[in-house]
CSV table of C-alpha atoms and ligand atoms in Angstrom, one decimal:
chain,number,residue,atom,x,y,z
A,1,UNK,CA,130.0,101.5,105.8
A,2,UNK,CA,126.7,102.9,106.9
A,3,UNK,CA,124.2,101.3,104.4
A,4,UNK,CA,121.6,103.9,105.1
A,5,UNK,CA,123.8,106.5,103.2
A,6,UNK,CA,123.5,104.3,100.1
A,7,UNK,CA,119.6,104.2,100.2
A,8,UNK,CA,118.1,107.0,98.2
A,9,UNK,CA,114.9,108.7,99.5
A,10,UNK,CA,112.4,109.7,96.8
A,11,UNK,CA,109.5,111.8,98.1
A,12,UNK,CA,106.0,111.3,96.7
A,13,UNK,CA,106.7,108.1,94.8
A,14,UNK,CA,104.7,106.2,93.6
A,15,UNK,CA,102.1,108.6,95.0
A,16,UNK,CA,101.9,111.7,97.1
A,17,UNK,CA,102.8,111.2,100.7
A,18,UNK,CA,104.9,108.1,100.3
A,19,UNK,CA,108.7,108.4,101.0
A,20,UNK,CA,110.1,105.7,98.7
A,21,UNK,CA,113.3,104.0,99.9
A,22,UNK,CA,115.2,103.3,96.7
A,23,UNK,CA,117.6,100.4,97.0
A,24,UNK,CA,118.9,100.7,93.4
A,25,UNK,CA,121.6,103.0,94.7
A,26,UNK,CA,122.6,100.4,97.3
A,27,UNK,CA,122.8,97.6,94.7
A,28,UNK,CA,125.0,99.7,92.3
A,29,UNK,CA,127.6,100.3,95.0
A,30,UNK,CA,130.1,97.4,95.0
A,31,UNK,CA,131.1,97.6,98.7
A,32,UNK,CA,127.5,98.3,99.8
A,33,UNK,CA,126.2,95.3,97.9
A,34,UNK,CA,128.9,93.0,99.3
A,35,UNK,CA,128.3,94.3,102.9
A,36,UNK,CA,124.6,93.9,102.6
A,37,UNK,CA,124.8,90.2,101.5
A,38,UNK,CA,127.7,89.3,103.8
A,39,UNK,CA,125.9,90.8,106.8
A,40,UNK,CA,122.7,88.9,106.0
A,41,UNK,CA,124.7,85.7,105.6
A,42,UNK,CA,126.3,86.2,109.0
A,43,UNK,CA,123.0,86.8,110.7
A,44,UNK,CA,121.1,83.9,109.0
A,45,UNK,CA,123.7,81.2,109.3
A,46,UNK,CA,122.4,80.0,112.7
A,47,UNK,CA,118.9,79.5,111.3
A,48,UNK,CA,120.0,76.4,109.4
A,49,UNK,CA,118.0,77.4,106.3
A,50,UNK,CA,117.3,74.9,103.5
A,51,UNK,CA,115.6,77.4,101.1
A,52,UNK,CA,115.5,81.1,100.7
A,53,UNK,CA,112.3,82.5,99.3
A,54,UNK,CA,112.5,85.9,97.5
A,55,UNK,CA,109.4,88.0,97.0
A,56,UNK,CA,108.9,89.5,93.5
A,57,UNK,CA,110.8,91.5,92.5
A,58,UNK,CA,113.2,93.2,94.9
A,59,UNK,CA,113.3,90.1,97.1
A,60,UNK,CA,114.9,88.3,94.1
A,61,UNK,CA,117.9,90.8,94.1
A,62,UNK,CA,118.8,90.1,97.7
A,63,UNK,CA,117.4,86.5,98.1
A,64,UNK,CA,119.3,84.9,95.3
A,65,UNK,CA,122.9,86.0,96.3
A,66,UNK,CA,122.0,85.2,100.0
A,67,UNK,CA,120.9,81.6,99.0
A,68,UNK,CA,124.1,81.2,96.9
A,69,UNK,CA,126.3,82.2,99.8
A,70,UNK,CA,124.4,80.1,102.3
A,71,UNK,CA,124.8,77.2,99.9
A,72,UNK,CA,121.0,76.6,99.7
A,73,UNK,CA,118.3,76.7,97.0
A,74,UNK,CA,116.3,79.8,96.0
A,75,UNK,CA,112.5,79.8,95.5
A,76,UNK,CA,110.6,82.8,93.9
A,77,UNK,CA,107.3,84.0,95.1
A,78,UNK,CA,105.7,85.8,92.2
A,79,UNK,CA,102.8,88.0,91.1
A,80,UNK,CA,99.8,86.1,89.6
A,81,UNK,CA,100.1,84.3,86.3
A,82,UNK,CA,103.9,84.3,86.1
A,83,UNK,CA,104.7,80.8,87.4
A,84,UNK,CA,104.2,78.1,84.8
A,85,UNK,CA,103.5,75.0,86.9
A,86,UNK,CA,100.8,74.3,89.5
A,87,UNK,CA,100.8,77.0,92.2
A,88,UNK,CA,99.6,77.7,95.7
A,89,UNK,CA,98.0,81.2,95.7
A,90,UNK,CA,97.3,83.7,98.5
A,91,UNK,CA,95.3,86.9,98.4
A,92,UNK,CA,96.2,89.8,100.7
A,93,UNK,CA,94.8,93.3,101.3
A,94,UNK,CA,96.4,96.4,100.0
A,95,UNK,CA,95.5,100.0,101.0
A,96,UNK,CA,92.9,99.9,98.2
A,97,UNK,CA,91.8,96.5,97.0
A,98,UNK,CA,93.7,93.2,97.1
A,99,UNK,CA,96.7,91.5,95.4
A,100,UNK,CA,97.8,87.9,95.1
A,101,UNK,CA,101.1,86.0,95.4
A,102,UNK,CA,102.0,82.6,94.1
A,103,UNK,CA,104.5,79.8,94.7
A,104,UNK,CA,105.1,76.5,92.8
A,105,UNK,CA,103.4,73.7,94.7
A,106,UNK,CA,106.4,71.4,94.2
A,107,UNK,CA,109.1,74.1,95.1
A,108,UNK,CA,109.5,73.3,98.8
A,109,UNK,CA,110.0,69.7,100.0
A,110,UNK,CA,107.8,69.0,103.1
A,111,UNK,CA,109.4,70.1,106.4
A,112,UNK,CA,112.1,72.1,104.7
A,113,UNK,CA,113.4,75.1,106.7
A,114,UNK,CA,112.6,78.4,104.9
A,115,UNK,CA,113.7,82.0,105.2
A,116,UNK,CA,111.6,84.7,103.5
A,117,UNK,CA,113.5,87.7,102.0
A,118,UNK,CA,112.3,91.1,100.7
A,119,UNK,CA,113.9,94.5,100.3
A,120,UNK,CA,111.6,96.2,102.8
A,121,UNK,CA,108.9,95.6,105.4
A,122,UNK,CA,106.2,98.3,105.7
A,123,UNK,CA,102.9,97.0,107.0
A,124,UNK,CA,104.0,93.4,106.7
A,125,UNK,CA,101.1,92.3,104.5
A,126,UNK,CA,103.3,91.1,101.7
A,127,UNK,CA,105.5,89.1,104.0
A,128,UNK,CA,102.5,87.7,106.0
A,129,UNK,CA,100.9,86.4,102.8
A,130,UNK,CA,104.2,84.8,101.8
A,131,UNK,CA,104.4,83.1,105.2
A,132,UNK,CA,100.9,81.6,104.5
A,133,UNK,CA,102.2,80.2,101.2
A,134,UNK,CA,105.1,78.5,103.1
A,135,UNK,CA,102.5,77.1,105.5
A,136,UNK,CA,100.4,75.8,102.6
A,137,UNK,CA,103.5,74.1,101.2
A,138,UNK,CA,103.9,72.2,104.5
A,139,UNK,CA,107.3,73.8,105.1
A,140,UNK,CA,108.8,75.2,108.3
A,141,UNK,CA,109.3,79.0,108.4
A,142,UNK,CA,112.4,79.8,110.3
A,143,UNK,CA,112.8,83.6,109.7
A,144,UNK,CA,112.4,86.7,107.7
A,145,UNK,CA,115.2,88.9,106.3
A,146,UNK,CA,114.6,92.5,105.2
A,147,UNK,CA,117.2,95.1,104.2
A,148,UNK,CA,114.9,97.9,105.4
A,149,UNK,CA,112.3,98.1,108.2
A,150,UNK,CA,109.8,101.0,108.4
A,151,UNK,CA,109.4,100.7,112.2
A,152,UNK,CA,106.5,103.2,112.7
A,153,UNK,CA,104.2,100.9,110.7
A,154,UNK,CA,104.9,98.0,113.1
A,155,UNK,CA,104.7,95.5,110.3
A,156,UNK,CA,106.5,92.9,112.4
A,157,UNK,CA,103.4,92.6,114.6
A,158,UNK,CA,101.6,91.1,111.6
A,159,UNK,CA,104.2,88.3,111.1
A,160,UNK,CA,104.5,84.9,112.7
A,161,UNK,CA,106.7,84.6,115.8
A,162,UNK,CA,110.1,83.7,114.2
A,163,UNK,CA,113.3,85.7,114.0
A,164,UNK,CA,113.1,88.9,111.9
A,165,UNK,CA,116.5,90.2,110.6
A,166,UNK,CA,116.7,93.8,109.4
A,167,UNK,CA,119.7,95.8,108.5
A,168,UNK,CA,118.5,99.5,108.3
A,169,UNK,CA,115.6,101.1,110.2
A,170,UNK,CA,113.5,104.2,109.5
B,1,AMP,P1,104.1,95.8,103.0
B,1,AMP,O1,103.3,94.7,102.5
B,1,AMP,O2,103.2,97.0,103.4
B,1,AMP,O3,105.0,95.4,104.1
B,1,AMP,O4,105.0,96.4,101.9
B,1,AMP,C1,106.2,95.8,101.5
B,1,AMP,C2,106.4,95.8,100.0
B,1,AMP,O5,106.1,97.1,99.4
B,1,AMP,C3,107.8,95.5,99.7
B,1,AMP,O6,107.9,94.6,98.6
B,1,AMP,C4,108.4,96.9,99.4
B,1,AMP,O7,109.3,96.8,98.3
B,1,AMP,C5,107.3,97.8,99.0
B,1,AMP,N1,107.3,99.0,99.8
B,1,AMP,C6,106.4,99.5,100.7
B,1,AMP,N2,106.7,100.7,101.1
B,1,AMP,C7,107.8,101.1,100.5
B,1,AMP,C8,108.6,102.3,100.6
B,1,AMP,N3,108.3,103.3,101.4
B,1,AMP,N4,109.7,102.3,99.8
B,1,AMP,C9,110.0,101.3,99.0
B,1,AMP,N5,109.3,100.1,98.9
B,1,AMP,C10,108.2,100.1,99.6
């Protein structure tokens, strides 16, 4: 099945000029959901991952079933103020202004092998900030997994030199 046919394009969302790639239509399709997770599992198995990190919030939807199938733990990276225990925090630049992501300080054992997952890579800023959180945690980043890559934005140039797995390109 061509997963791209299950991703819905919404022009001018959330603001004019943005073509939003909507993965809710992929998630709601049983075969599409299964193929997405199974393909990610196949392509991540060789990385010997100990933990999958999902980036709030669409990274949770793909990261958790991936971790389950790989037989490893799942760790959420969240927007500020959501995690209850002590956190590492990382600020990153948006088009206008800045944002911040957080991870529990005790979530990743030192030297554990970590895979970062999100639904989509655009500029790579979100994933790069998450990679810095992994570094702060003393863990070992072994790869990134994205369902969608917006190749024209060349976001992978902003990421550390580890394998980057993507399933659908625009
Ligand atoms: P970036 O940090 O620029 O790589 O942006 C990645 C984050 O923004 C991901 O969490 C995506 O879910 C979201 N995002 C950016 N651009 C789009 C888009 N065109 N359609 C859907 N989500 C997007």
